[in-house]
Tab-separated table of C-alpha atoms and ligand atoms in Angstrom:
chain	number	residue	atom	x	y	z
A	1	MET	CA	86.556	115.233	103.917
A	2	ASN	CA	90.219	114.770	103.252
A	3	MET	CA	90.791	111.049	103.538
A	4	ASP	CA	94.015	110.088	105.199
A	5	VAL	CA	95.429	107.386	102.989
A	6	LEU	CA	98.936	105.975	103.044
A	7	LYS	CA	100.128	106.258	99.458
A	8	GLU	CA	103.856	106.044	99.894
A	9	THR	CA	106.602	106.649	102.416
A	10	ASN	CA	109.986	108.256	101.935
A	11	PHE	CA	111.720	107.649	105.245
A	12	SER	CA	115.379	107.976	104.287
A	13	TRP	CA	116.188	107.722	108.009
A	14	LEU	CA	114.977	104.085	107.863
A	15	GLY	CA	117.463	103.136	105.179
A	16	LYS	CA	117.206	102.338	101.524
A	17	LYS	CA	113.668	101.804	100.267
A	18	LYS	CA	112.475	99.158	97.863
A	19	LYS	CA	108.985	99.769	96.536
A	20	GLY	CA	106.786	96.706	96.073
A	21	LYS	CA	103.317	96.839	94.599
A	22	VAL	CA	101.721	97.228	98.011
A	23	ARG	CA	104.585	97.503	100.518
A	24	ASP	CA	107.447	99.909	101.044
A	25	ILE	CA	110.369	97.820	102.238
A	26	TYR	CA	113.362	99.202	104.117
A	27	GLU	CA	116.348	96.899	104.468
A	28	GLN	CA	118.359	97.053	107.653
A	29	GLY	CA	120.975	94.306	107.675
A	30	ASP	CA	119.235	91.107	108.694
A	31	LYS	CA	115.888	92.909	109.174
A	32	LEU	CA	113.223	94.197	106.835
A	33	ILE	CA	110.818	96.944	107.798
A	34	LEU	CA	107.693	96.209	105.813
A	35	ILE	CA	105.246	99.103	105.635
A	36	THR	CA	101.922	98.065	104.132
A	37	THR	CA	100.432	101.019	102.252
A	38	ASP	CA	96.881	101.614	101.013
A	39	ARG	CA	97.860	100.996	97.397
A	40	MET	CA	95.556	98.763	95.407
A	41	THR	CA	96.924	97.296	92.206
A	42	GLY	CA	95.362	95.421	89.319
A	43	PHE	CA	96.399	94.761	85.714
A	44	ASP	CA	99.953	95.129	87.080
A	45	ARG	CA	99.485	98.806	87.887
A	46	LEU	CA	98.254	101.142	90.576
A	47	LEU	CA	94.465	101.492	90.480
A	48	ALA	CA	93.531	103.355	93.651
A	49	HIS	CA	94.277	104.035	97.294
A	50	ILE	CA	91.848	102.373	99.696
A	51	PRO	CA	91.591	103.946	103.161
A	52	TRP	CA	92.624	101.509	105.927
A	53	LYS	CA	93.573	98.724	103.507
A	54	GLY	CA	97.207	98.726	104.613
A	55	GLN	CA	96.313	98.411	108.258
A	56	VAL	CA	93.781	95.658	107.560
A	57	LEU	CA	96.320	93.651	105.567
A	58	ASN	CA	99.083	94.060	108.119
A	59	GLN	CA	96.835	93.178	111.053
A	60	ILE	CA	95.207	90.201	109.314
A	61	SER	CA	98.680	88.856	108.556
A	62	ALA	CA	99.766	89.388	112.154
A	63	PHE	CA	96.671	87.478	113.314
A	64	TRP	CA	97.434	84.516	111.033
A	65	PHE	CA	101.164	84.450	111.722
A	66	GLU	CA	100.282	84.068	115.389
A	67	GLN	CA	97.653	81.363	114.676
A	68	THR	CA	100.081	79.309	112.592
A	69	LYS	CA	103.384	79.725	114.421
A	70	ASP	CA	103.324	76.097	115.625
A	71	ILE	CA	103.018	74.851	112.053
A	72	ILE	CA	105.985	76.806	110.727
A	73	PRO	CA	108.237	79.588	112.061
A	74	ASN	CA	107.531	82.960	110.447
A	75	HIS	CA	109.498	86.121	109.773
A	76	VAL	CA	107.738	88.361	112.314
A	77	LEU	CA	110.063	90.073	114.793
A	78	ALA	CA	107.769	92.954	115.785
A	79	VAL	CA	104.601	94.819	114.786
A	80	PRO	CA	105.522	98.342	115.957
A	81	ASP	CA	102.656	100.105	114.143
A	82	PRO	CA	99.261	99.005	112.745
A	83	ASN	CA	100.746	99.232	109.228
A	84	VAL	CA	104.197	97.809	109.939
A	85	THR	CA	105.822	94.436	110.389
A	86	VAL	CA	109.509	94.106	111.115
A	87	GLY	CA	110.566	90.819	109.588
A	88	LYS	CA	113.607	88.634	109.565
A	89	LYS	CA	115.208	88.947	106.147
A	90	CYS	CA	115.209	85.561	104.479
A	91	ASN	CA	116.461	84.164	101.233
A	92	PRO	CA	113.216	83.790	99.235
A	93	VAL	CA	112.259	80.337	97.990
A	94	ARG	CA	111.689	80.604	94.242
A	95	ILE	CA	108.261	79.001	94.132
A	96	GLU	CA	104.977	80.242	95.597
A	97	GLY	CA	102.846	77.805	97.561
A	98	VAL	CA	99.451	78.152	95.941
A	99	VAL	CA	96.735	76.020	97.560
A	100	ARG	CA	93.234	75.632	96.144
A	101	GLY	CA	90.246	74.360	98.095
A	102	TYR	CA	87.462	75.020	95.589
A	103	LEU	CA	86.898	74.663	91.857
A	104	THR	CA	86.840	78.345	90.953
A	105	GLY	CA	88.581	81.294	89.324
A	106	VAL	CA	88.443	83.277	86.095
A	107	THR	CA	92.032	83.714	84.907
A	108	ASP	CA	93.830	81.393	82.491
A	109	THR	CA	95.720	79.699	85.294
A	110	SER	CA	92.729	79.238	87.609
A	111	ILE	CA	91.687	75.707	88.393
A	112	TRP	CA	88.144	76.205	87.060
A	113	THR	CA	89.452	77.469	83.697
A	114	ARG	CA	91.790	74.514	83.391
A	115	TYR	CA	89.100	72.052	84.518
A	116	SER	CA	86.587	73.381	82.007
A	117	LYS	CA	89.163	72.874	79.256
A	118	GLY	CA	89.234	69.190	80.160
A	119	ILE	CA	92.266	69.007	82.429
A	120	ARG	CA	91.717	66.578	85.295
A	121	ASP	CA	95.163	65.980	86.805
A	122	PHE	CA	96.380	68.530	89.323
A	123	GLY	CA	99.569	67.819	91.209
A	124	GLY	CA	98.954	64.110	91.647
A	125	ILE	CA	95.195	64.429	92.235
A	126	THR	CA	92.692	63.465	89.558
A	127	LEU	CA	89.353	65.248	89.694
A	128	PRO	CA	86.146	63.480	88.620
A	129	ASP	CA	84.192	64.611	85.553
A	130	GLY	CA	81.022	66.658	85.941
A	131	MET	CA	82.030	68.846	88.860
A	132	GLN	CA	80.072	72.080	89.256
A	133	LYS	CA	81.880	75.421	89.384
A	134	ASN	CA	82.659	76.696	92.913
A	135	ARG	CA	82.308	73.233	94.490
A	136	LYS	CA	84.670	72.083	97.182
A	137	LEU	CA	87.538	69.951	95.900
A	138	PRO	CA	87.758	66.398	97.314
A	139	GLN	CA	90.887	67.629	99.073
A	140	PRO	CA	92.939	70.861	98.907
A	141	ILE	CA	95.320	70.882	95.961
A	142	PHE	CA	98.887	72.157	96.095
A	143	ASP	CA	99.263	74.058	92.829
A	144	PRO	CA	102.523	76.023	93.040
A	145	THR	CA	103.836	78.612	90.600
A	146	THR	CA	107.339	79.813	89.942
A	147	LYS	CA	108.274	83.213	91.353
A	148	GLU	CA	109.595	85.276	88.479
A	149	ASP	CA	110.158	88.880	87.509
A	150	LEU	CA	108.011	88.791	84.387
A	151	HIS	CA	105.163	86.474	85.195
A	152	ASP	CA	104.795	83.459	87.398
A	153	ARG	CA	104.275	80.117	85.697
A	154	THR	CA	102.364	76.985	86.667
A	155	LEU	CA	104.989	74.346	86.014
A	156	THR	CA	104.879	70.743	87.130
A	157	LYS	CA	106.976	69.681	90.058
A	158	ASP	CA	109.438	67.903	87.754
A	159	GLU	CA	109.766	70.984	85.523
A	160	MET	CA	110.430	73.223	88.527
A	161	ILE	CA	113.161	70.899	89.717
A	162	ALA	CA	114.625	70.463	86.216
A	163	GLU	CA	114.711	74.235	85.638
A	164	GLY	CA	116.488	74.699	88.945
A	165	PHE	CA	113.806	76.636	90.822
A	166	ILE	CA	113.851	74.251	93.770
A	167	THR	CA	115.218	70.921	94.963
A	168	ALA	CA	112.991	67.879	95.339
A	169	GLU	CA	113.603	67.894	99.070
A	170	LEU	CA	112.605	71.533	99.541
A	171	PHE	CA	109.598	71.111	97.244
A	172	ALA	CA	108.287	68.350	99.502
A	173	LYS	CA	108.670	70.554	102.581
A	174	VAL	CA	106.994	73.551	100.954
A	175	GLU	CA	104.097	71.333	99.875
A	176	GLU	CA	103.653	69.815	103.303
A	177	LYS	CA	103.756	73.203	105.053
A	178	SER	CA	101.445	74.868	102.538
A	179	LEU	CA	98.801	72.169	102.981
A	180	ALA	CA	99.088	72.255	106.775
A	181	LEU	CA	98.752	76.063	106.802
A	182	PHE	CA	95.747	75.870	104.523
A	183	LYS	CA	94.042	73.281	106.712
A	184	CYS	CA	94.462	75.537	109.718
A	185	GLY	CA	93.268	78.503	107.658
A	186	GLN	CA	90.113	76.704	106.566
A	187	GLU	CA	89.285	75.505	110.085
A	188	VAL	CA	89.740	78.870	111.773
A	189	SER	CA	87.905	80.699	108.970
A	190	ALA	CA	84.963	78.304	109.206
A	191	GLN	CA	84.637	79.049	112.923
A	192	ARG	CA	84.298	82.714	111.919
A	193	GLY	CA	81.723	82.081	109.203
A	194	LEU	CA	84.131	82.353	106.317
A	195	ILE	CA	85.411	79.969	103.677
A	196	LEU	CA	89.095	80.203	102.839
A	197	VAL	CA	88.830	79.336	99.151
A	198	ASP	CA	92.407	79.539	97.960
A	199	THR	CA	95.638	81.275	98.836
A	200	LYS	CA	99.308	81.752	98.102
A	201	TYR	CA	102.232	81.439	100.534
A	202	GLU	CA	105.745	82.805	100.251
A	203	PHE	CA	108.625	81.085	101.992
A	204	GLY	CA	112.207	81.943	102.724
A	205	ILE	CA	115.259	80.314	104.256
A	206	ASP	CA	116.543	82.037	107.376
A	207	GLU	CA	120.168	82.485	108.453
A	208	ASN	CA	120.155	79.030	110.058
A	209	GLY	CA	118.782	77.328	106.980
A	210	VAL	CA	115.298	76.999	108.461
A	211	LEU	CA	112.249	77.140	106.182
A	212	THR	CA	110.303	80.240	107.250
A	213	LEU	CA	106.957	81.758	106.273
A	214	ILE	CA	107.484	85.325	104.958
A	215	ASP	CA	105.577	88.203	103.356
A	216	GLU	CA	101.875	87.967	104.231
A	217	ILE	CA	99.411	85.221	105.092
A	218	HIS	CA	95.700	84.718	104.390
A	219	THR	CA	95.069	88.387	103.585
A	220	PRO	CA	92.343	89.396	101.135
A	221	ASP	CA	95.196	90.273	98.731
A	222	SER	CA	96.749	86.815	98.797
A	223	SER	CA	93.581	84.796	99.337
A	224	ARG	CA	89.996	84.442	98.314
A	225	TYR	CA	87.288	84.351	101.001
A	226	TRP	CA	83.583	83.503	100.662
A	227	TYR	CA	80.811	83.847	103.240
A	228	LEU	CA	79.890	80.467	104.685
A	229	ALA	CA	76.268	81.201	105.640
A	230	SER	CA	74.988	81.763	102.105
A	231	TYR	CA	77.265	79.335	100.262
A	232	GLU	CA	75.028	76.254	99.934
A	233	GLU	CA	71.879	78.185	99.154
A	234	ARG	CA	73.541	80.246	96.457
A	235	LEU	CA	75.167	77.281	94.786
A	236	ALA	CA	71.881	75.366	94.824
A	237	LYS	CA	70.276	78.312	93.001
A	238	GLY	CA	73.103	78.374	90.477
A	239	GLU	CA	74.433	81.678	91.814
A	240	GLU	CA	77.989	82.712	92.545
A	241	PRO	CA	79.069	82.554	96.206
A	242	GLU	CA	78.917	85.747	98.252
A	243	TYR	CA	82.455	86.984	98.148
A	244	PHE	CA	84.679	89.625	99.533
A	245	ASP	CA	86.160	91.118	96.477
A	246	LYS	CA	88.296	93.755	94.907
A	247	GLU	CA	86.978	92.476	91.611
A	248	PHE	CA	84.212	95.065	91.351
A	249	LEU	CA	86.761	97.863	91.282
A	250	ARG	CA	88.827	96.097	88.643
A	251	LEU	CA	85.617	95.683	86.616
A	252	TRP	CA	84.911	99.390	86.904
A	253	PHE	CA	88.307	100.148	85.363
A	254	LYS	CA	87.659	97.665	82.573
A	255	GLU	CA	84.377	99.394	81.765
A	256	HIS	CA	85.740	102.936	81.965
A	257	SER	CA	89.193	102.594	80.448
A	258	ASP	CA	91.608	100.214	78.822
A	259	PRO	CA	93.762	99.393	81.850
A	260	TYR	CA	96.245	97.433	79.737
A	261	LYS	CA	96.900	100.342	77.362
A	262	ASP	CA	95.873	103.781	78.666
A	263	ALA	CA	98.784	105.848	79.955
A	264	VAL	CA	96.593	107.537	82.548
A	265	LEU	CA	93.637	105.883	84.228
A	266	PRO	CA	90.476	107.665	85.358
A	267	GLU	CA	90.024	108.164	89.074
A	268	ALA	CA	87.891	105.492	90.749
A	269	PRO	CA	84.548	106.794	92.049
A	270	LYS	CA	84.752	107.777	95.675
A	271	GLU	CA	81.742	105.702	96.721
A	272	LYS	CA	83.290	102.559	95.202
A	273	VAL	CA	86.563	103.218	97.023
A	274	LEU	CA	84.725	103.710	100.296
A	275	GLU	CA	82.658	100.583	99.750
A	276	LEU	CA	85.834	98.568	99.278
A	277	SER	CA	87.345	100.148	102.380
A	278	ARG	CA	84.266	99.128	104.357
A	279	ARG	CA	84.556	95.547	103.093
A	280	TYR	CA	88.217	95.274	104.100
A	281	ILE	CA	87.347	96.385	107.616
A	282	GLU	CA	84.379	94.029	107.762
A	283	ILE	CA	86.458	90.997	106.853
A	284	TYR	CA	89.092	91.949	109.437
A	285	GLU	CA	86.443	92.157	112.158
A	286	GLN	CA	84.670	88.969	111.152
A	287	LEU	CA	87.907	86.998	111.006
A	288	THR	CA	89.611	88.222	114.143
A	289	GLY	CA	86.508	88.948	116.232
A	290	LYS	CA	88.116	92.266	117.147
A	291	THR	CA	86.888	95.797	116.561
A	292	PHE	CA	88.968	97.592	113.956
A	293	GLU	CA	90.726	100.518	115.644
A	294	LYS	CA	90.882	103.681	113.596
A	295	ASN	CA	93.644	105.758	115.046
A	296	SER	CA	92.976	109.477	114.665
A	297	MET	CA	96.608	110.486	114.297
A	298	PRO	CA	97.725	111.214	110.711
A	299	ILE	CA	99.314	107.989	109.451
A	300	ILE	CA	102.651	109.435	108.364
A	301	GLU	CA	103.085	111.173	111.707
A	302	ARG	CA	102.192	108.001	113.563
A	303	LEU	CA	104.659	105.949	111.517
A	304	GLU	CA	107.425	108.461	112.259
A	305	LYS	CA	106.673	108.140	115.941
A	306	ASN	CA	106.324	104.348	116.073
A	307	LEU	CA	109.393	103.718	113.931
A	308	SER	CA	111.706	106.259	115.569
A	309	GLY	CA	113.467	103.382	117.370
A	310	TYR	CA	114.501	101.960	114.010
A	311	THR	CA	116.407	105.061	112.848
A	312	ILE	CA	119.703	104.096	111.217
A	313	GLY	CA	123.171	105.456	111.890
B	401	ADP	N1	111.023	88.103	105.379
B	401	ADP	C1	111.242	88.402	104.090
B	401	ADP	N2	112.463	88.194	103.533
B	401	ADP	C2	112.714	88.523	102.248
B	401	ADP	N3	111.776	89.066	101.421
B	401	ADP	C3	110.548	89.293	101.915
B	401	ADP	C4	110.215	88.973	103.267
B	401	ADP	N4	108.923	89.300	103.486
B	401	ADP	C5	108.474	89.811	102.326
B	401	ADP	N5	109.425	89.810	101.374
B	401	ADP	C6	109.311	90.339	100.003
B	401	ADP	O1	108.984	91.732	100.114
B	401	ADP	C7	108.054	92.108	99.109
B	401	ADP	C8	106.770	92.640	99.770
B	401	ADP	O2	106.234	93.733	99.103
B	401	ADP	P1	105.004	93.660	98.110
B	401	ADP	O3	104.502	95.033	97.903
B	401	ADP	O4	104.031	92.624	98.574
B	401	ADP	O5	105.785	93.165	96.820
B	401	ADP	P2	105.280	92.540	95.448
B	401	ADP	O6	105.078	93.677	94.524
B	401	ADP	O7	106.467	91.695	95.059
B	401	ADP	O8	104.054	91.732	95.769
B	401	ADP	C9	107.804	90.880	98.273
B	401	ADP	O9	108.665	90.902	97.142
B	401	ADP	C10	108.192	89.721	99.204
B	401	ADP	O10	108.612	88.598	98.505
B	402	MG	MG1	103.058	91.001	97.499
């Protein structure tokens, strides 16, 4: 079977394209046409194309933007296609609103790594000694990073202000909104049998100076989700929570190549790609309570049709 995956678009009739890791972005004056592709990245490079991933991400974001619109205005102007959001172009805020609800993670900057090295103070909250990995934090922690070209850094609030990334006033607003969004995210997820573990928000300032939520929200790319039903039992047995994860595909690349060095990577096994595709769809359905609609029209053709109203010139 020839899988229809959306690898890339080249719609010159939509304007000039900017290629993000996952999205193709066309700028049209005060609007952005954000096409979410099926690209999956890891180790800062393209690893694979996952059928339906772009649609899942775009539709999960649309679901959450709608759920949270009373907390903060967002960039969404229209969702003209399952893979597309037309957004209001905003001036990006230079910090990312990371919020952590659980003591977990594997990377150097994760809260579990830092905790196990003896760090206890996180953004004004002091954690007790002796906490078990993957346990719920006494309260969600705002743990922002800078937004930079090379790599984002976990600076303190005072450092971010001193280095000119943000003003104290805007920092306070971003913190308040991030925590409110996360609270809503955890409550709604719990009703659907999921734990929203941690996430990252991007903000922008709109043409009227209003703080606006941009990019994506609570997608499996920007967030970690665990299954609620098995959480307690697994932790009691000393096991890891049951998670939705792209990690197994990243692990495969680690075992079969050197993803930091090799010029060309091997192709991911088809069954692993399909398994990941299935998991993306499953999390969409569990979260939204809707059936995932697989349109039979070739994606490129469908995009051309649904975006014809946005032709420039
Ligand atoms: N409303 C918006 N205004 C300005 N920039 C935005 C808006 N929404 C998303 N973006 C930016 O568009 C890009 C989305 O594409 P993506 O593939 O996710 O990029 P990245 O590789 O930076 O993660 C991001 O750089 C994001 O910051
Ligand atoms: Mg992104």
